[in-house]
PDB file of C-alpha atoms in Angstrom:
ATOM      1  CA  MET A  14      -0.130  -0.057  -0.001  1.00 91.00           C
ATOM      2  CA  ARG A  15       1.015   3.526  -0.744  1.00 97.00           C
ATOM      3  CA  THR A  16       0.572   7.110   0.890  1.00 98.00           C
ATOM      4  CA  LEU A  17      -2.447   8.758  -0.425  1.00 98.00           C
ATOM      5  CA  LEU A  18      -2.732  12.558  -1.297  1.00 98.00           C
ATOM      6  CA  VAL A  19      -6.168  14.101  -1.374  1.00 98.00           C
ATOM      7  CA  THR A  20      -6.884  17.531  -3.149  1.00 98.00           C
ATOM      8  CA  HIS A  21      -9.628  19.344  -4.780  1.00 98.00           C
ATOM      9  CA  PRO A  22      -9.355  22.576  -6.994  1.00 98.00           C
ATOM     10  CA  THR A  23     -11.991  24.401  -4.761  1.00 98.00           C
ATOM     11  CA  ALA A  24      -8.925  25.055  -2.344  1.00 98.00           C
ATOM     12  CA  LEU A  25      -7.696  27.596  -5.114  1.00 98.00           C
ATOM     13  CA  GLU A  26     -10.963  29.442  -5.347  1.00 98.00           C
ATOM     14  CA  HIS A  27     -11.466  30.317  -1.688  1.00 98.00           C
ATOM     15  CA  ASP A  28      -9.981  33.707  -1.250  1.00 98.00           C
ATOM     16  CA  MET A  29     -10.278  36.134   1.833  1.00 98.00           C
ATOM     17  CA  GLY A  30      -8.718  39.211   0.081  1.00 96.00           C
ATOM     18  CA  ARG A  31      -5.580  40.761  -1.008  1.00 95.00           C
ATOM     19  CA  GLY A  32      -2.673  40.480   1.433  1.00 96.00           C
ATOM     20  CA  HIS A  33      -4.474  37.748   3.511  1.00 98.00           C
ATOM     21  CA  PRO A  34      -2.003  35.253   4.756  1.00 98.00           C
ATOM     22  CA  GLU A  35      -4.276  32.142   4.209  1.00 98.00           C
ATOM     23  CA  ARG A  36      -4.247  32.444   0.522  1.00 98.00           C
ATOM     24  CA  PRO A  37      -4.495  30.231  -2.419  1.00 98.00           C
ATOM     25  CA  ASP A  38      -0.824  30.381  -3.139  1.00 98.00           C
ATOM     26  CA  ARG A  39      -0.113  28.230  -0.183  1.00 98.00           C
ATOM     27  CA  VAL A  40      -1.896  25.294  -2.190  1.00 98.00           C
ATOM     28  CA  ARG A  41       0.196  26.217  -5.323  1.00 98.00           C
ATOM     29  CA  ALA A  42       3.475  26.049  -3.258  1.00 98.00           C
ATOM     30  CA  ILE A  43       2.610  22.429  -1.978  1.00 98.00           C
ATOM     31  CA  ASP A  44       1.462  21.370  -5.473  1.00 98.00           C
ATOM     32  CA  ARG A  45       4.848  22.396  -6.722  1.00 98.00           C
ATOM     33  CA  ALA A  46       6.945  20.864  -3.691  1.00 98.00           C
ATOM     34  CA  LEU A  47       4.992  17.600  -4.292  1.00 98.00           C
ATOM     35  CA  ASP A  48       5.552  17.633  -8.150  1.00 97.00           C
ATOM     36  CA  ASP A  49       8.906  15.971  -7.402  1.00 96.00           C
ATOM     37  CA  SER A  50       9.959  12.467  -8.428  1.00 96.00           C
ATOM     38  CA  ARG A  51      10.277  11.632  -4.722  1.00 95.00           C
ATOM     39  CA  PHE A  52       6.614  11.779  -4.732  1.00 98.00           C
ATOM     40  CA  GLU A  53       5.633  10.006  -8.015  1.00 97.00           C
ATOM     41  CA  LYS A  54       4.491   6.967  -5.985  1.00 97.00           C
ATOM     42  CA  LEU A  55       1.840   8.908  -4.154  1.00 98.00           C
ATOM     43  CA  VAL A  56      -1.959   7.797  -5.066  1.00 98.00           C
ATOM     44  CA  ARG A  57      -3.446  10.825  -5.928  1.00 98.00           C
ATOM     45  CA  ILE A  58      -7.402  11.475  -5.694  1.00 98.00           C
ATOM     46  CA  LEU A  59      -9.621  14.377  -5.653  1.00 98.00           C
ATOM     47  CA  ALA A  60     -11.842  15.038  -2.778  1.00 98.00           C
ATOM     48  CA  PRO A  61     -15.554  14.232  -2.581  1.00 98.00           C
ATOM     49  CA  LYS A  62     -17.966  16.920  -0.940  1.00 98.00           C
ATOM     50  CA  ALA A  63     -18.933  16.261   2.646  1.00 98.00           C
ATOM     51  CA  SER A  64     -22.390  16.452   3.079  1.00 98.00           C
ATOM     52  CA  ARG A  65     -24.330  18.457   5.668  1.00 98.00           C
ATOM     53  CA  GLU A  66     -25.293  15.303   7.686  1.00 98.00           C
ATOM     54  CA  GLU A  67     -21.532  14.639   7.973  1.00 98.00           C
ATOM     55  CA  ALA A  68     -20.527  18.078   9.205  1.00 98.00           C
ATOM     56  CA  LEU A  69     -23.392  17.755  11.777  1.00 98.00           C
ATOM     57  CA  ARG A  70     -21.294  15.255  13.636  1.00 98.00           C
ATOM     58  CA  ALA A  71     -19.068  18.113  14.926  1.00 98.00           C
ATOM     59  CA  HIS A  72     -21.018  21.188  14.355  1.00 98.00           C
ATOM     60  CA  SER A  73     -24.518  22.572  15.229  1.00 98.00           C
ATOM     61  CA  GLU A  74     -27.374  22.813  12.651  1.00 98.00           C
ATOM     62  CA  GLY A  75     -27.882  26.659  13.545  1.00 98.00           C
ATOM     63  CA  TYR A  76     -24.059  27.173  12.776  1.00 98.00           C
ATOM     64  CA  LEU A  77     -24.327  25.370   9.227  1.00 98.00           C
ATOM     65  CA  ASP A  78     -27.359  27.506   8.705  1.00 98.00           C
ATOM     66  CA  ALA A  79     -25.632  30.642   9.610  1.00 98.00           C
ATOM     67  CA  LEU A  80     -22.641  29.905   7.283  1.00 98.00           C
ATOM     68  CA  GLU A  81     -25.163  29.226   4.485  1.00 98.00           C
ATOM     69  CA  LYS A  82     -26.708  32.475   5.078  1.00 98.00           C
ATOM     70  CA  ALA A  83     -23.643  34.242   5.339  1.00 98.00           C
ATOM     71  CA  SER A  84     -22.204  32.699   2.034  1.00 98.00           C
ATOM     72  CA  PRO A  85     -22.129  35.708  -0.439  1.00 98.00           C
ATOM     73  CA  SER A  86     -22.994  35.555  -4.283  1.00 97.00           C
ATOM     74  CA  GLU A  87     -20.131  37.931  -4.814  1.00 96.00           C
ATOM     75  CA  GLY A  88     -17.607  39.915  -2.843  1.00 97.00           C
ATOM     76  CA  LEU A  89     -16.376  39.120   0.778  1.00 97.00           C
ATOM     77  CA  THR A  90     -18.387  38.474   3.924  1.00 97.00           C
ATOM     78  CA  PRO A  91     -16.230  39.145   6.940  1.00 97.00           C
ATOM     79  CA  LEU A  92     -17.123  36.752   9.963  1.00 97.00           C
ATOM     80  CA  ASP A  93     -14.782  38.127  12.243  1.00 94.00           C
ATOM     81  CA  ALA A  94     -11.466  40.358  12.056  1.00 93.00           C
ATOM     82  CA  ASP A  95      -9.520  37.805   9.985  1.00 95.00           C
ATOM     83  CA  THR A  96     -12.163  35.278   8.684  1.00 98.00           C
ATOM     84  CA  ALA A  97     -14.137  36.200   5.670  1.00 98.00           C
ATOM     85  CA  MET A  98     -16.197  34.132   2.982  1.00 98.00           C
ATOM     86  CA  ASN A  99     -16.224  34.519  -0.800  1.00 98.00           C
ATOM     87  CA  ALA A 100     -18.678  32.903  -3.211  1.00 98.00           C
ATOM     88  CA  SER A 101     -16.488  29.737  -3.071  1.00 98.00           C
ATOM     89  CA  THR A 102     -15.707  29.445   0.673  1.00 98.00           C
ATOM     90  CA  LEU A 103     -18.450  27.243   1.568  1.00 98.00           C
ATOM     91  CA  ASP A 104     -17.845  24.658  -1.416  1.00 98.00           C
ATOM     92  CA  ALA A 105     -14.139  24.545  -0.375  1.00 98.00           C
ATOM     93  CA  ALA A 106     -14.785  23.987   3.195  1.00 98.00           C
ATOM     94  CA  TYR A 107     -17.083  21.042   2.494  1.00 98.00           C
ATOM     95  CA  PHE A 108     -14.662  19.542  -0.112  1.00 98.00           C
ATOM     96  CA  ALA A 109     -11.821  20.171   2.520  1.00 98.00           C
ATOM     97  CA  ALA A 110     -13.868  18.047   5.031  1.00 98.00           C
ATOM     98  CA  GLY A 111     -14.798  15.614   2.400  1.00 98.00           C
ATOM     99  CA  GLY A 112     -11.166  15.073   1.573  1.00 98.00           C
ATOM    100  CA  ALA A 113     -10.567  14.136   5.299  1.00 98.00           C
ATOM    101  CA  LEU A 114     -13.347  11.586   5.128  1.00 98.00           C
ATOM    102  CA  ALA A 115     -12.256  10.031   1.914  1.00 98.00           C
ATOM    103  CA  ALA A 116      -8.791   9.588   3.451  1.00 98.00           C
ATOM    104  CA  VAL A 117     -10.095   7.942   6.560  1.00 98.00           C
ATOM    105  CA  ALA A 118     -12.284   5.438   4.403  1.00 98.00           C
ATOM    106  CA  ALA A 119      -9.218   4.735   2.307  1.00 98.00           C
ATOM    107  CA  VAL A 120      -6.751   4.050   5.355  1.00 98.00           C
ATOM    108  CA  LEU A 121      -9.405   2.173   7.360  1.00 98.00           C
ATOM    109  CA  GLU A 122     -10.417   0.023   4.309  1.00 98.00           C
ATOM    110  CA  LYS A 123      -6.715  -0.782   3.729  1.00 97.00           C
ATOM    111  CA  ARG A 124      -6.533   0.948   0.232  1.00 98.00           C
ATOM    112  CA  ALA A 125      -3.847   3.222   1.460  1.00 98.00           C
ATOM    113  CA  LYS A 126      -0.933   2.914   3.859  1.00 97.00           C
ATOM    114  CA  ASN A 127      -1.639   6.415   5.143  1.00 98.00           C
ATOM    115  CA  ALA A 128      -2.692   9.924   3.975  1.00 98.00           C
ATOM    116  CA  PHE A 129      -2.272  13.570   3.556  1.00 99.00           C
ATOM    117  CA  VAL A 130      -4.942  15.894   2.883  1.00 99.00           C
ATOM    118  CA  VAL A 131      -4.207  19.221   1.285  1.00 98.00           C
ATOM    119  CA  ALA A 132      -7.132  20.915   3.153  1.00 97.00           C
ATOM    120  CA  ARG A 133      -7.934  24.372   2.496  1.00 98.00           C
ATOM    121  CA  PRO A 134      -9.652  26.341   4.331  1.00 98.00           C
ATOM    122  CA  PRO A 135      -7.948  24.792   7.353  1.00 98.00           C
ATOM    123  CA  GLY A 136     -10.315  23.675  10.345  1.00 98.00           C
ATOM    124  CA  HIS A 137      -8.851  23.419  13.815  1.00 98.00           C
ATOM    125  CA  HIS A 138     -10.112  26.776  15.075  1.00 98.00           C
ATOM    126  CA  ALA A 139     -13.605  26.011  13.928  1.00 98.00           C
ATOM    127  CA  GLY A 140     -15.764  25.251  17.009  1.00 98.00           C
ATOM    128  CA  VAL A 141     -19.249  23.610  17.534  1.00 98.00           C
ATOM    129  CA  SER A 142     -20.875  26.823  16.259  1.00 98.00           C
ATOM    130  CA  THR A 143     -17.945  29.402  15.781  1.00 97.00           C
ATOM    131  CA  PRO A 144     -15.797  30.242  12.685  1.00 98.00           C
ATOM    132  CA  MET A 145     -12.592  31.603  13.719  1.00 98.00           C
ATOM    133  CA  GLY A 146      -8.999  31.873  12.673  1.00 98.00           C
ATOM    134  CA  PHE A 147      -9.509  31.221   8.963  1.00 98.00           C
ATOM    135  CA  CYS A 148     -11.464  28.181   9.996  1.00 98.00           C
ATOM    136  CA  PHE A 149     -15.062  27.298   8.960  1.00 98.00           C
ATOM    137  CA  LEU A 150     -15.490  23.474   9.205  1.00 98.00           C
ATOM    138  CA  ASN A 151     -13.323  21.607  11.531  1.00 99.00           C
ATOM    139  CA  ASN A 152     -12.135  18.753   9.067  1.00 98.00           C
ATOM    140  CA  VAL A 153     -10.219  16.531  11.568  1.00 98.00           C
ATOM    141  CA  ALA A 154     -13.262  16.601  13.990  1.00 99.00           C
ATOM    142  CA  ILE A 155     -15.630  15.865  11.435  1.00 98.00           C
ATOM    143  CA  ALA A 156     -13.133  12.929  10.377  1.00 98.00           C
ATOM    144  CA  ALA A 157     -12.997  11.423  13.559  1.00 98.00           C
ATOM    145  CA  ARG A 158     -16.811  11.457  14.446  1.00 98.00           C
ATOM    146  CA  HIS A 159     -17.104   9.853  10.890  1.00 98.00           C
ATOM    147  CA  ALA A 160     -14.569   7.171  11.620  1.00 98.00           C
ATOM    148  CA  ILE A 161     -16.534   6.261  14.852  1.00 98.00           C
ATOM    149  CA  ALA A 162     -19.910   6.600  13.490  1.00 98.00           C
ATOM    150  CA  ILE A 163     -19.492   4.755  10.007  1.00 97.00           C
ATOM    151  CA  HIS A 164     -16.431   2.750  10.283  1.00 97.00           C
ATOM    152  CA  GLY A 165     -16.841   1.252  13.585  1.00 94.00           C
ATOM    153  CA  VAL A 166     -13.849   2.881  15.206  1.00 97.00           C
ATOM    154  CA  GLU A 167     -13.762   2.804  19.028  1.00 98.00           C
ATOM    155  CA  ARG A 168     -10.975   5.329  19.686  1.00 98.00           C
ATOM    156  CA  VAL A 169      -9.204   8.199  17.877  1.00 98.00           C
ATOM    157  CA  ALA A 170      -6.318  10.113  18.594  1.00 98.00           C
ATOM    158  CA  ILE A 171      -5.645  13.587  17.176  1.00 99.00           C
ATOM    159  CA  VAL A 172      -2.290  15.116  17.268  1.00 99.00           C
ATOM    160  CA  ASP A 173      -2.130  19.018  16.529  1.00 99.00           C
ATOM    161  CA  PHE A 174       1.164  20.598  15.945  1.00 98.00           C
ATOM    162  CA  ASP A 175       0.290  23.956  14.475  1.00 98.00           C
ATOM    163  CA  VAL A 176       1.704  26.962  16.060  1.00 98.00           C
ATOM    164  CA  HIS A 177      -1.547  28.037  17.263  1.00 98.00           C
ATOM    165  CA  HIS A 178      -3.714  25.809  19.706  1.00 98.00           C
ATOM    166  CA  GLY A 179      -6.488  23.882  18.048  1.00 98.00           C
ATOM    167  CA  ASN A 180      -9.126  25.561  20.321  1.00 98.00           C
ATOM    168  CA  GLY A 181     -12.094  24.400  18.128  1.00 98.00           C
ATOM    169  CA  THR A 182     -11.160  20.697  18.303  1.00 99.00           C
ATOM    170  CA  GLN A 183     -10.591  21.005  21.805  1.00 99.00           C
ATOM    171  CA  GLU A 184     -14.004  22.296  22.501  1.00 98.00           C
ATOM    172  CA  ILE A 185     -15.561  19.654  20.144  1.00 98.00           C
ATOM    173  CA  PHE A 186     -14.138  16.864  22.102  1.00 98.00           C
ATOM    174  CA  TRP A 187     -14.166  18.212  25.746  1.00 98.00           C
ATOM    175  CA  GLY A 188     -16.580  15.822  26.898  1.00 98.00           C
ATOM    176  CA  ASP A 189     -15.839  13.002  24.369  1.00 98.00           C
ATOM    177  CA  ARG A 190     -14.332   9.883  26.029  1.00 98.00           C
ATOM    178  CA  ASN A 191     -13.641   8.320  22.750  1.00 98.00           C
ATOM    179  CA  VAL A 192     -11.326  10.971  21.175  1.00 98.00           C
ATOM    180  CA  LEU A 193      -7.952  11.843  22.502  1.00 99.00           C
ATOM    181  CA  PHE A 194      -6.879  15.529  21.502  1.00 99.00           C
ATOM    182  CA  CYS A 195      -3.057  16.250  22.079  1.00 98.00           C
ATOM    183  CA  SER A 196      -1.662  19.578  21.009  1.00 98.00           C
ATOM    184  CA  THR A 197       1.808  21.134  20.994  1.00 98.00           C
ATOM    185  CA  HIS A 198       1.897  24.799  20.389  1.00 98.00           C
ATOM    186  CA  GLN A 199       2.982  28.365  21.212  1.00 98.00           C
ATOM    187  CA  ALA A 200       1.576  29.714  24.602  1.00 98.00           C
ATOM    188  CA  PRO A 201       0.638  32.498  25.463  1.00 98.00           C
ATOM    189  CA  PHE A 202      -0.425  33.192  21.832  1.00 98.00           C
ATOM    190  CA  TYR A 203      -3.650  33.298  19.596  1.00 98.00           C
ATOM    191  CA  PRO A 204      -6.227  31.907  20.656  1.00 98.00           C
ATOM    192  CA  GLY A 205      -5.274  32.154  24.138  1.00 98.00           C
ATOM    193  CA  THR A 206      -6.256  28.488  25.130  1.00 98.00           C
ATOM    194  CA  GLY A 207      -4.086  25.225  25.307  1.00 98.00           C
ATOM    195  CA  TRP A 208      -3.022  25.272  28.998  1.00 98.00           C
ATOM    196  CA  ARG A 209      -1.634  22.184  30.647  1.00 98.00           C
ATOM    197  CA  ASP A 210      -4.708  22.319  33.188  1.00 98.00           C
ATOM    198  CA  GLU A 211      -7.085  21.993  30.305  1.00 98.00           C
ATOM    199  CA  THR A 212      -7.724  18.318  30.413  1.00 98.00           C
ATOM    200  CA  GLY A 213     -11.371  17.711  29.302  1.00 98.00           C
ATOM    201  CA  GLU A 214     -14.063  15.953  31.271  1.00 98.00           C
ATOM    202  CA  HIS A 215     -12.631  12.622  30.746  1.00 98.00           C
ATOM    203  CA  ASN A 216      -8.886  13.502  30.936  1.00 98.00           C
ATOM    204  CA  THR A 217      -8.728  13.100  27.180  1.00 98.00           C
ATOM    205  CA  ILE A 218      -7.237  16.591  26.240  1.00 98.00           C
ATOM    206  CA  VAL A 219      -3.392  16.980  26.474  1.00 98.00           C
ATOM    207  CA  ASN A 220      -1.597  20.290  25.982  1.00 98.00           C
ATOM    208  CA  ALA A 221       2.211  20.613  25.843  1.00 98.00           C
ATOM    209  CA  PRO A 222       2.484  24.300  25.379  1.00 98.00           C
ATOM    210  CA  LEU A 223       5.632  26.020  24.094  1.00 98.00           C
ATOM    211  CA  CYS A 224       7.232  29.392  25.011  1.00 98.00           C
ATOM    212  CA  ALA A 225       8.082  31.828  22.210  1.00 98.00           C
ATOM    213  CA  GLY A 226      11.537  31.151  20.841  1.00 98.00           C
ATOM    214  CA  ALA A 227      11.281  27.253  21.386  1.00 98.00           C
ATOM    215  CA  ASP A 228      13.361  25.068  18.706  1.00 98.00           C
ATOM    216  CA  GLY A 229      12.752  21.739  17.307  1.00 98.00           C
ATOM    217  CA  GLU A 230      14.574  20.121  20.325  1.00 98.00           C
ATOM    218  CA  LEU A 231      11.902  21.242  22.736  1.00 98.00           C
ATOM    219  CA  PHE A 232       9.135  20.597  20.136  1.00 98.00           C
ATOM    220  CA  LEU A 233      10.393  16.988  19.779  1.00 98.00           C
ATOM    221  CA  GLU A 234      11.018  16.532  23.620  1.00 98.00           C
ATOM    222  CA  ALA A 235       7.104  17.751  24.331  1.00 98.00           C
ATOM    223  CA  LEU A 236       6.176  15.107  21.547  1.00 98.00           C
ATOM    224  CA  ARG A 237       8.191  12.332  22.956  1.00 98.00           C
ATOM    225  CA  GLU A 238       7.778  12.977  26.664  1.00 98.00           C
ATOM    226  CA  VAL A 239       4.021  14.061  26.970  1.00 98.00           C
ATOM    227  CA  ILE A 240       2.131  13.300  23.714  1.00 98.00           C
ATOM    228  CA  LEU A 241       3.522   9.903  22.443  1.00 98.00           C
ATOM    229  CA  PRO A 242       3.080   8.393  25.900  1.00 98.00           C
ATOM    230  CA  ARG A 243      -0.644   9.234  26.242  1.00 98.00           C
ATOM    231  CA  ILE A 244      -1.505   8.149  22.692  1.00 98.00           C
ATOM    232  CA  LYS A 245       0.319   4.550  23.536  1.00 98.00           C
ATOM    233  CA  ALA A 246      -1.944   4.539  26.851  1.00 98.00           C
ATOM    234  CA  PHE A 247      -5.101   5.413  25.071  1.00 98.00           C
ATOM    235  CA  GLY A 248      -4.687   2.709  22.286  1.00 97.00           C
ATOM    236  CA  PRO A 249      -6.345   4.632  19.657  1.00 98.00           C
ATOM    237  CA  ASP A 250      -7.600   2.561  16.194  1.00 98.00           C
ATOM    238  CA  LEU A 251      -6.780   5.616  14.091  1.00 98.00           C
ATOM    239  CA  LEU A 252      -4.518   8.548  14.396  1.00 98.00           C
ATOM    240  CA  LEU A 253      -5.480  11.825  12.926  1.00 99.00           C
ATOM    241  CA  ILE A 254      -2.964  14.794  12.490  1.00 99.00           C
ATOM    242  CA  SER A 255      -3.768  18.628  12.396  1.00 99.00           C
ATOM    243  CA  ALA A 256      -0.650  19.366  10.406  1.00 98.00           C
ATOM    244  CA  GLY A 257       0.075  23.002  10.765  1.00 98.00           C
ATOM    245  CA  PHE A 258       3.568  23.983   9.430  1.00 98.00           C
ATOM    246  CA  ASP A 259       3.376  27.845  10.885  1.00 98.00           C
ATOM    247  CA  ALA A 260       5.771  26.709  13.910  1.00 98.00           C
ATOM    248  CA  HIS A 261       8.478  26.902  11.308  1.00 98.00           C
ATOM    249  CA  ARG A 262      11.262  29.720  12.067  1.00 98.00           C
ATOM    250  CA  ASP A 263      10.570  31.558   8.918  1.00 98.00           C
ATOM    251  CA  ASP A 264       6.917  31.608   9.430  1.00 98.00           C
ATOM    252  CA  PRO A 265       5.338  35.269   9.913  1.00 98.00           C
ATOM    253  CA  LEU A 266       2.628  34.455  11.989  1.00 97.00           C
ATOM    254  CA  GLY A 267       4.452  32.354  14.836  1.00 97.00           C
ATOM    255  CA  GLY A 268       7.221  32.470  17.222  1.00 98.00           C
ATOM    256  CA  LEU A 269       8.609  29.150  17.341  1.00 98.00           C
ATOM    257  CA  ARG A 270      11.791  27.991  15.529  1.00 98.00           C
ATOM    258  CA  LEU A 271      11.193  24.452  13.886  1.00 98.00           C
ATOM    259  CA  GLU A 272      12.744  23.637  10.598  1.00 98.00           C
ATOM    260  CA  GLU A 273      11.681  21.073   8.045  1.00 98.00           C
ATOM    261  CA  GLN A 274      13.869  18.251   9.500  1.00 98.00           C
ATOM    262  CA  ASP A 275      11.811  18.663  12.791  1.00 98.00           C
ATOM    263  CA  TYR A 276       8.487  17.927  10.982  1.00 98.00           C
ATOM    264  CA  PHE A 277      10.219  14.946   9.198  1.00 98.00           C
ATOM    265  CA  GLU A 278      11.143  13.452  12.655  1.00 98.00           C
ATOM    266  CA  ALA A 279       7.909  14.412  14.219  1.00 98.00           C
ATOM    267  CA  THR A 280       6.067  12.636  11.553  1.00 98.00           C
ATOM    268  CA  GLN A 281       8.347   9.472  11.766  1.00 98.00           C
ATOM    269  CA  ARG A 282       7.625   9.301  15.636  1.00 98.00           C
ATOM    270  CA  LEU A 283       3.868   9.623  15.078  1.00 98.00           C
ATOM    271  CA  VAL A 284       4.027   6.944  12.163  1.00 98.00           C
ATOM    272  CA  GLU A 285       6.015   4.647  14.540  1.00 98.00           C
ATOM    273  CA  THR A 286       3.514   5.144  17.364  1.00 98.00           C
ATOM    274  CA  ALA A 287       0.704   4.494  15.016  1.00 98.00           C
ATOM    275  CA  GLU A 288       2.337   1.333  13.892  1.00 97.00           C
ATOM    276  CA  THR A 289       2.463  -0.052  17.617  1.00 96.00           C
ATOM    277  CA  CYS A 290      -1.018   1.350  18.460  1.00 95.00           C
ATOM    278  CA  CYS A 291      -3.320   1.108  15.333  1.00 96.00           C
ATOM    279  CA  GLY A 292      -1.649  -0.667  12.489  1.00 96.00           C
ATOM    280  CA  GLY A 293      -0.002   2.329  11.080  1.00 97.00           C
ATOM    281  CA  ARG A 294      -3.260   4.092  10.310  1.00 98.00           C
ATOM    282  CA  VAL A 295      -2.613   7.751   9.953  1.00 98.00           C
ATOM    283  CA  VAL A 296      -4.439  10.454   8.231  1.00 98.00           C
ATOM    284  CA  SER A 297      -3.027  13.855   8.159  1.00 98.00           C
ATOM    285  CA  SER A 298      -4.870  17.250   7.295  1.00 98.00           C
ATOM    286  CA  LEU A 299      -3.334  20.672   6.410  1.00 99.00           C
ATOM    287  CA  GLU A 300      -3.832  23.415   8.794  1.00 98.00           C
ATOM    288  CA  GLY A 301      -1.544  26.530   9.052  1.00 98.00           C
ATOM    289  CA  GLY A 302       1.794  27.518   7.312  1.00 98.00           C
ATOM    290  CA  TYR A 303       2.216  30.814   5.803  1.00 98.00           C
ATOM    291  CA  HIS A 304       5.679  31.221   4.511  1.00 98.00           C
ATOM    292  CA  LEU A 305       5.447  29.706   1.056  1.00 98.00           C
ATOM    293  CA  HIS A 306       8.830  28.353   0.849  1.00 98.00           C
ATOM    294  CA  ALA A 307       9.118  27.223   4.382  1.00 98.00           C
ATOM    295  CA  LEU A 308       5.401  25.622   3.928  1.00 98.00           C
ATOM    296  CA  ALA A 309       6.445  23.820   0.852  1.00 98.00           C
ATOM    297  CA  LYS A 310       9.778  22.321   2.269  1.00 98.00           C
ATOM    298  CA  SER A 311       7.997  21.373   5.511  1.00 98.00           C
ATOM    299  CA  VAL A 312       4.936  19.568   3.656  1.00 98.00           C
ATOM    300  CA  ALA A 313       7.537  17.726   1.615  1.00 98.00           C
ATOM    301  CA  ALA A 314       9.399  16.606   4.724  1.00 98.00           C
ATOM    302  CA  HIS A 315       5.975  15.477   6.229  1.00 98.00           C
ATOM    303  CA  VAL A 316       4.740  13.610   3.232  1.00 98.00           C
ATOM    304  CA  ALA A 317       8.256  12.046   2.747  1.00 98.00           C
ATOM    305  CA  ALA A 318       8.014  10.679   6.283  1.00 98.00           C
ATOM    306  CA  LEU A 319       4.556   9.481   5.638  1.00 98.00           C
ATOM    307  CA  GLN A 320       5.894   7.550   2.599  1.00 98.00           C
ATOM    308  CA  GLY A 321       8.719   6.068   4.683  1.00 94.00           C
ATOM    309  CA  ALA A 322      11.382   7.809   2.514  1.00 61.00           C
TER     310      ALA A 322
END
């Protein structure tokens, strides 16, 4: 079996305006990086569109109604200070979520070794009923609930290594004993959550915050000493990754000092852990990363590690 790459052209159509860091060029940079001979063995598919019913596993009906009402026929509709919709945003969000669902199905049905989803817009700040931080639908949360509801999975672990805490994912799974959410991120920093004492109703929330300026050594230590032991103890049937690359030292939106080799090593460790816990079943979904060259190199390192290169 080979690594699956899931994309969809609507990711290029969602645009939040001139100068916005979460821009279509992010996908173009990733496409160029993965158009390399190292990645010729990737199985590449187009994402299907998630249904409203599938999105409702993580979001409220009123929230989905509000997104549909806010969706413009032209121009931009601002939802908060840094999150806006154009005419293609809602479709792009449903295809991003659908990509995560298709990746989960392929991995659980043994049609792929593991998978990476070029999801845009990202999702980890989107809560049950709130858009936030460039996010509209929470792709990994929808995928986790789908795995449990449709594929008979009992336990899912999510690891989020974006520089920003995945507050939306944490909110969605705060009271869920079947999903372990683990995050390493910069703190204090946007969105102001992700402290060690935030543990959830069933002790299934694990936060390993890092101070500004922390480098790859400290990042990998948090992964090795805090997050991986909790995953092993939890014993998931599936591992999902919220793969943000804005902790890179060159990223303009973060204050950590990771390099692409750190993402390679972190991904290797996560894959190795998944091999021991859940038969290597790993699905990774793109979150942040706003310096185009750093993003491209970091994604290439991440996907190379998924492939076992």
